[in-house]
Amino acid sequence: MRVPPGVSSSDFAKALAAFERIVGKEWVFTSEEDVDLYRDAFSPFMGEPEERIASAAVAPVTTEQVQDIVRIANQYKIPLYTISTGKNLGYGGSAPAYSGSVVLDLKRMNKIIEVNEANAYCIVEPGVSYFDLYNYIQEKKLKVWIDCPDPGWGSVVGNAMDRGGGYTQANYRNHFDSHCGMEVVLPNGELMRTGMGAIPNAATWQQYKSGVGPWIDGIFSQSNYGIVTKMGFWLMPEPEAYLRGTISCMNFDDLSAMVETLNFLENSRITAGFPDLGSPLLGYSPVGQVQLFFESGTSMSEEHMKLLATVKDGRSPELEAFGRQHNIPCWQVWLSFHGPMEVIEAQWQASIRHFAKIKGTQAKVVDKTHLPINPADASKFHEPELGIPALRAFSIGARSPYNPTPSKGHMWFSPIIPRTGQAIIDANRVFSKAARELDMPLFRTFTLPACFWERSFIFILATPVTTDPATNKKYREGFKKLIAIGGEHGWGEYRTAPVFQEAVVDVYSFNNHALHRFHETLKDAIDPNGILSAGRYNIWPKHLRGKQS
Amino acid sequence: MNRRDFVRTGTTVAALASLSTLAMMRSSLANPATLGPITIDTAVIDERFLESRAFGHVAQQLGARLLTLRGDVTALWRDTLAPRMAGGGGAIAGMTSMATLLCIEQLAKDHWWKVVTRIDHIPATQGTVSHRIDGHALAADRAGTMIQGGTGFAAGLANTLLSHHKSATAARVQRVVEDTARLSAEARRQPLVSWVISA
């Protein structure tokens, strides 16, 4: 049996026995086969000694059990690593940041406490998946939508705590921002509620976020200051209709104007659905179409494919001439709208009018439908854009004629950059040069960012995990260099796997790492024994600080 | 590729395991899995693949409930497999794409189910197929023997996995078996995997 570092075998045995008394023997996992379920299937240290592996796991079913486990962990100084359902593959999965931690697995805490249709919110426990919540809403025929990531297999709470995003309207896509109220078990085992939830018998816990005094919800995301056991989320009232269309333009130089227009339309809420950027000419699919590309392949001609080889930093006069000759747009913005048909048609027309200021733009309606759709027709759409959790994303990366050598997994490289056309061009120039020098399979072609967040762009690129340790080592080191190079240009990752959290946090270094030092000060005050999720986002307890690499 | 013993069989048998992989194999056998014999009562197939359909046909003849998908596992998971695993019951066998198994394997963790046997059917350069077996002894051993016997591997594997997991031992076996069988065009484009998943 594995034992947490710094903990004696006898203390560990006593702690496990105490855990068994709290949750029942069947919910404490110590066999290698059971604990291996918590390994990161996409670990960039796959099969190497540095892979981060748990010592055991414990799965409570009530908040009181969580509190009791935390008290026992304090007594025996057992490091716990909290997961909800552990599905964030590419960002670490369910493996701990600190090897030897006991995984505190909350997936049995799967109660949907309330879905309020009139005020469009829900309260859920951490083990509730997007599928669970969607099914509940469908079964009860409630007129609200969830906003889910793609794939939609994870935990609603877990995705928000890791600051994931989705695909419906702007005010729901940022999952942490769309939460309202938390219940948290603190590192000493005490229970706390945030916002209006701090009022006993609160009447507006899910209706007003900040309560009074410092609003502290943010410190519990991407951190190790507490264990969230309940969380509220605002839901989207089921819209009457959906419209999605494309705006295309022919010239590379129109990119900045396209982005500026998109920003204006979004910031004015003329369009609020998930916007998507693609380039038919450069062969770059928008996020919502990637799975179709991997399922069906490209429609590009051989001549078109050959001309792609002439592209440098996104530009090629020959390719642009080819595009104009064959009416293949250089840029394509996908806009989507939810609401009453007469409203979204007007929003679409206003969007066309604004984009028409760019010479030669073409508009096309792709989908226009009343809602709800027939469930049998869901696969005709990118389901998450209709609030439907799906698993089709797994066609991405699977071996197919269009992806003949799939990897064993991936680690997401996901820097945030400004929402300008020039930033897209600059980031491509910087990262493609660096990736070539580092022999990394990223930015090999001109790459477009995603538009999950309202005010910034985000690149999301899969760095392969292979079966070859030497290749994985090269990619790990290259990944860290790309993080640092991004930092030199003012760009930072929004989220990363534990292996890279030190490198990412190191970029956020203003005034001698004042922010990180504040995080450590908080850790020391809140969790003096350092029992909660040691090392998460490089926040180490005092006794382990500086001893990890 | 850790903890795998690479044994190539065909016209000749040659052990190709490196010292390190042999050491890892010994380590694995010294720590046998805690699972014992299991009964399989359900089979999952991807109807797009000839081999998968053959697997399902035999599984059904052996009394298994047959569940089908075509690439996307969403509806099958949401409507059938998730409630099925939540309710316990017998193990599930399948022959699907690797992407589908990854998906089912990760989701099955929500119910503490685990893949106990998997056989990757990797297209080899000569148009043949390389079967990478990792699973419970007896069932995995018999699977290797069956493949070497030259019968159609898809139908044969359904028979072997459904029959021999009932008496499988907990120890795991890892081996690679080369096969002269020809894969369908679909299975060459998107390799298949046979599997057993159990509580």
PDB file of N, CA, C and O in Angstrom, chain A residues 215-252:
ATOM      1  N   TRP A 215     -16.098  39.873  -0.960  1.00  0.00           N
ATOM      2  CA  TRP A 215     -16.704  38.754  -1.711  1.00  0.00           C
ATOM      3  C   TRP A 215     -15.589  37.749  -1.978  1.00  0.00           C
ATOM      4  O   TRP A 215     -14.687  38.003  -2.754  1.00  0.00           O
ATOM      5  N   ILE A 216     -15.646  36.611  -1.330  1.00  0.00           N
ATOM      6  CA  ILE A 216     -14.485  35.725  -1.291  1.00  0.00           C
ATOM      7  C   ILE A 216     -14.611  34.477  -2.161  1.00  0.00           C
ATOM      8  O   ILE A 216     -13.695  33.657  -2.193  1.00  0.00           O
ATOM      9  N   ASP A 217     -15.713  34.338  -2.891  1.00  0.00           N
ATOM     10  CA  ASP A 217     -15.908  33.088  -3.650  1.00  0.00           C
ATOM     11  C   ASP A 217     -14.709  32.760  -4.536  1.00  0.00           C
ATOM     12  O   ASP A 217     -14.330  31.598  -4.691  1.00  0.00           O
ATOM     13  N   GLY A 218     -14.125  33.797  -5.131  1.00  0.00           N
ATOM     14  CA  GLY A 218     -13.042  33.565  -6.082  1.00  0.00           C
ATOM     15  C   GLY A 218     -11.852  32.827  -5.499  1.00  0.00           C
ATOM     16  O   GLY A 218     -11.161  32.095  -6.217  1.00  0.00           O
ATOM     17  N   ILE A 219     -11.622  32.977  -4.194  1.00  0.00           N
ATOM     18  CA  ILE A 219     -10.418  32.340  -3.639  1.00  0.00           C
ATOM     19  C   ILE A 219     -10.552  30.816  -3.545  1.00  0.00           C
ATOM     20  O   ILE A 219      -9.569  30.128  -3.302  1.00  0.00           O
ATOM     21  N   PHE A 220     -11.761  30.316  -3.742  1.00  0.00           N
ATOM     22  CA  PHE A 220     -11.918  28.856  -3.670  1.00  0.00           C
ATOM     23  C   PHE A 220     -11.780  28.178  -5.037  1.00  0.00           C
ATOM     24  O   PHE A 220     -11.820  26.954  -5.127  1.00  0.00           O
ATOM     25  N   SER A 221     -11.643  28.973  -6.103  1.00  0.00           N
ATOM     26  CA  SER A 221     -11.462  28.365  -7.430  1.00  0.00           C
ATOM     27  C   SER A 221      -9.970  28.268  -7.735  1.00  0.00           C
ATOM     28  O   SER A 221      -9.181  29.135  -7.319  1.00  0.00           O
ATOM     29  N   GLN A 222      -9.593  27.223  -8.434  1.00  0.00           N
ATOM     30  CA  GLN A 222      -8.180  26.954  -8.768  1.00  0.00           C
ATOM     31  C   GLN A 222      -7.300  27.137  -7.516  1.00  0.00           C
ATOM     32  O   GLN A 222      -6.247  27.785  -7.573  1.00  0.00           O
ATOM     33  N   SER A 223      -7.745  26.592  -6.401  1.00  0.00           N
ATOM     34  CA  SER A 223      -7.002  26.827  -5.160  1.00  0.00           C
ATOM     35  C   SER A 223      -7.133  25.633  -4.229  1.00  0.00           C
ATOM     36  O   SER A 223      -7.621  24.573  -4.614  1.00  0.00           O
ATOM     37  N   ASN A 224      -6.755  25.839  -2.980  1.00  0.00           N
ATOM     38  CA  ASN A 224      -6.811  24.766  -1.990  1.00  0.00           C
ATOM     39  C   ASN A 224      -7.153  25.328  -0.615  1.00  0.00           C
ATOM     40  O   ASN A 224      -6.574  24.936   0.379  1.00  0.00           O
ATOM     41  N   TYR A 225      -8.119  26.238  -0.608  1.00  0.00           N
ATOM     42  CA  TYR A 225      -8.510  26.893   0.641  1.00  0.00           C
ATOM     43  C   TYR A 225      -9.779  26.304   1.259  1.00  0.00           C
ATOM     44  O   TYR A 225     -10.156  26.700   2.359  1.00  0.00           O
ATOM     45  N   GLY A 226     -10.451  25.440   0.543  1.00  0.00           N
ATOM     46  CA  GLY A 226     -11.681  24.878   1.076  1.00  0.00           C
ATOM     47  C   GLY A 226     -12.236  23.822   0.143  1.00  0.00           C
ATOM     48  O   GLY A 226     -11.713  23.607  -0.958  1.00  0.00           O
ATOM     49  N   ILE A 227     -13.287  23.156   0.598  1.00  0.00           N
ATOM     50  CA  ILE A 227     -13.932  22.106  -0.200  1.00  0.00           C
ATOM     51  C   ILE A 227     -15.375  22.535  -0.426  1.00  0.00           C
ATOM     52  O   ILE A 227     -16.158  22.626   0.528  1.00  0.00           O
ATOM     53  N   VAL A 228     -15.701  22.836  -1.670  1.00  0.00           N
ATOM     54  CA  VAL A 228     -17.051  23.303  -1.975  1.00  0.00           C
ATOM     55  C   VAL A 228     -17.997  22.104  -1.990  1.00  0.00           C
ATOM     56  O   VAL A 228     -17.780  21.136  -2.722  1.00  0.00           O
ATOM     57  N   THR A 229     -19.029  22.174  -1.175  1.00  0.00           N
ATOM     58  CA  THR A 229     -19.968  21.056  -1.068  1.00  0.00           C
ATOM     59  C   THR A 229     -21.342  21.374  -1.653  1.00  0.00           C
ATOM     60  O   THR A 229     -22.149  20.469  -1.855  1.00  0.00           O
ATOM     61  N   LYS A 230     -21.609  22.638  -1.897  1.00  0.00           N
ATOM     62  CA  LYS A 230     -22.830  23.046  -2.623  1.00  0.00           C
ATOM     63  C   LYS A 230     -22.493  24.305  -3.396  1.00  0.00           C
ATOM     64  O   LYS A 230     -21.689  25.122  -2.945  1.00  0.00           O
ATOM     65  N   MET A 231     -23.142  24.458  -4.535  1.00  0.00           N
ATOM     66  CA  MET A 231     -22.860  25.649  -5.339  1.00  0.00           C
ATOM     67  C   MET A 231     -24.103  25.972  -6.168  1.00  0.00           C
ATOM     68  O   MET A 231     -24.757  25.065  -6.700  1.00  0.00           O
ATOM     69  N   GLY A 232     -24.420  27.254  -6.228  1.00  0.00           N
ATOM     70  CA  GLY A 232     -25.556  27.681  -7.035  1.00  0.00           C
ATOM     71  C   GLY A 232     -25.095  28.193  -8.389  1.00  0.00           C
ATOM     72  O   GLY A 232     -23.977  28.702  -8.530  1.00  0.00           O
ATOM     73  N   PHE A 233     -25.950  28.037  -9.394  1.00  0.00           N
ATOM     74  CA  PHE A 233     -25.639  28.516 -10.753  1.00  0.00           C
ATOM     75  C   PHE A 233     -26.875  29.147 -11.361  1.00  0.00           C
ATOM     76  O   PHE A 233     -27.989  28.661 -11.170  1.00  0.00           O
ATOM     77  N   TRP A 234     -26.630  30.208 -12.111  1.00  0.00           N
ATOM     78  CA  TRP A 234     -27.718  30.802 -12.873  1.00  0.00           C
ATOM     79  C   TRP A 234     -27.889  30.016 -14.168  1.00  0.00           C
ATOM     80  O   TRP A 234     -26.912  29.675 -14.851  1.00  0.00           O
ATOM     81  N   LEU A 235     -29.143  29.732 -14.483  1.00  0.00           N
ATOM     82  CA  LEU A 235     -29.478  28.982 -15.696  1.00  0.00           C
ATOM     83  C   LEU A 235     -30.122  29.924 -16.709  1.00  0.00           C
ATOM     84  O   LEU A 235     -30.607  31.003 -16.362  1.00  0.00           O
ATOM     85  N   MET A 236     -30.138  29.477 -17.945  1.00  0.00           N
ATOM     86  CA  MET A 236     -30.681  30.312 -19.024  1.00  0.00           C
ATOM     87  C   MET A 236     -32.130  29.882 -19.299  1.00  0.00           C
ATOM     88  O   MET A 236     -32.384  28.694 -19.522  1.00  0.00           O
ATOM     89  N   PRO A 237     -33.082  30.813 -19.262  1.00  0.00           N
ATOM     90  CA  PRO A 237     -34.448  30.436 -19.636  1.00  0.00           C
ATOM     91  C   PRO A 237     -34.458  29.843 -21.048  1.00  0.00           C
ATOM     92  O   PRO A 237     -33.753  30.341 -21.931  1.00  0.00           O
ATOM     93  N   GLU A 238     -35.214  28.797 -21.236  1.00  0.00           N
ATOM     94  CA  GLU A 238     -35.236  28.149 -22.557  1.00  0.00           C
ATOM     95  C   GLU A 238     -35.674  29.158 -23.622  1.00  0.00           C
ATOM     96  O   GLU A 238     -36.768  29.720 -23.542  1.00  0.00           O
ATOM     97  N   PRO A 239     -34.816  29.410 -24.623  1.00  0.00           N
ATOM     98  CA  PRO A 239     -35.191  30.389 -25.653  1.00  0.00           C
ATOM     99  C   PRO A 239     -36.233  29.819 -26.613  1.00  0.00           C
ATOM    100  O   PRO A 239     -36.364  28.605 -26.757  1.00  0.00           O
ATOM    101  N   GLU A 240     -36.916  30.730 -27.289  1.00  0.00           N
ATOM    102  CA  GLU A 240     -37.963  30.300 -28.224  1.00  0.00           C
ATOM    103  C   GLU A 240     -37.387  29.836 -29.558  1.00  0.00           C
ATOM    104  O   GLU A 240     -37.985  29.020 -30.245  1.00  0.00           O
ATOM    105  N   ALA A 241     -36.247  30.411 -29.921  1.00  0.00           N
ATOM    106  CA  ALA A 241     -35.713  30.109 -31.256  1.00  0.00           C
ATOM    107  C   ALA A 241     -34.199  30.286 -31.263  1.00  0.00           C
ATOM    108  O   ALA A 241     -33.618  30.870 -30.338  1.00  0.00           O
ATOM    109  N   TYR A 242     -33.584  29.759 -32.302  1.00  0.00           N
ATOM    110  CA  TYR A 242     -32.120  29.781 -32.429  1.00  0.00           C
ATOM    111  C   TYR A 242     -31.776  30.112 -33.867  1.00  0.00           C
ATOM    112  O   TYR A 242     -32.396  29.583 -34.809  1.00  0.00           O
ATOM    113  N   LEU A 243     -30.821  30.999 -34.033  1.00  0.00           N
ATOM    114  CA  LEU A 243     -30.348  31.345 -35.376  1.00  0.00           C
ATOM    115  C   LEU A 243     -28.829  31.365 -35.353  1.00  0.00           C
ATOM    116  O   LEU A 243     -28.226  31.880 -34.418  1.00  0.00           O
ATOM    117  N   ARG A 244     -28.238  30.758 -36.357  1.00  0.00           N
ATOM    118  CA  ARG A 244     -26.776  30.789 -36.462  1.00  0.00           C
ATOM    119  C   ARG A 244     -26.416  31.102 -37.904  1.00  0.00           C
ATOM    120  O   ARG A 244     -26.998  30.534 -38.843  1.00  0.00           O
ATOM    121  N   GLY A 245     -25.493  32.010 -38.061  1.00  0.00           N
ATOM    122  CA  GLY A 245     -25.097  32.386 -39.408  1.00  0.00           C
ATOM    123  C   GLY A 245     -23.619  32.719 -39.482  1.00  0.00           C
ATOM    124  O   GLY A 245     -22.944  32.832 -38.451  1.00  0.00           O
ATOM    125  N   THR A 246     -23.137  32.848 -40.699  1.00  0.00           N
ATOM    126  CA  THR A 246     -21.733  33.191 -40.890  1.00  0.00           C
ATOM    127  C   THR A 246     -21.604  34.528 -41.605  1.00  0.00           C
ATOM    128  O   THR A 246     -22.412  34.870 -42.466  1.00  0.00           O
ATOM    129  N   ILE A 247     -20.575  35.249 -41.231  1.00  0.00           N
ATOM    130  CA  ILE A 247     -20.164  36.458 -41.941  1.00  0.00           C
ATOM    131  C   ILE A 247     -18.765  36.167 -42.472  1.00  0.00           C
ATOM    132  O   ILE A 247     -17.870  35.807 -41.699  1.00  0.00           O
ATOM    133  N   SER A 248     -18.581  36.313 -43.763  1.00  0.00           N
ATOM    134  CA  SER A 248     -17.297  35.966 -44.369  1.00  0.00           C
ATOM    135  C   SER A 248     -16.698  37.167 -45.075  1.00  0.00           C
ATOM    136  O   SER A 248     -17.419  38.035 -45.576  1.00  0.00           O
ATOM    137  N   CYS A 249     -15.382  37.198 -45.102  1.00  0.00           N
ATOM    138  CA  CYS A 249     -14.704  38.208 -45.907  1.00  0.00           C
ATOM    139  C   CYS A 249     -13.476  37.585 -46.568  1.00  0.00           C
ATOM    140  O   CYS A 249     -12.981  36.545 -46.124  1.00  0.00           O
ATOM    141  N   MET A 250     -12.992  38.233 -47.599  1.00  0.00           N
ATOM    142  CA  MET A 250     -12.014  37.590 -48.478  1.00  0.00           C
ATOM    143  C   MET A 250     -10.566  37.943 -48.136  1.00  0.00           C
ATOM    144  O   MET A 250      -9.657  37.205 -48.501  1.00  0.00           O
ATOM    145  N   ASN A 251     -10.342  39.067 -47.462  1.00  0.00           N
ATOM    146  CA  ASN A 251      -8.972  39.580 -47.359  1.00  0.00           C
ATOM    147  C   ASN A 251      -8.349  39.334 -45.991  1.00  0.00           C
ATOM    148  O   ASN A 251      -8.972  39.600 -44.954  1.00  0.00           O
ATOM    149  N   PHE A 252      -7.105  38.905 -46.001  1.00  0.00           N
ATOM    150  CA  PHE A 252      -6.364  38.705 -44.752  1.00  0.00           C
ATOM    151  C   PHE A 252      -6.372  39.987 -43.921  1.00  0.00           C
ATOM    152  O   PHE A 252      -6.535  39.954 -42.703  1.00  0.00           O
TER     153      PHE A 252
END
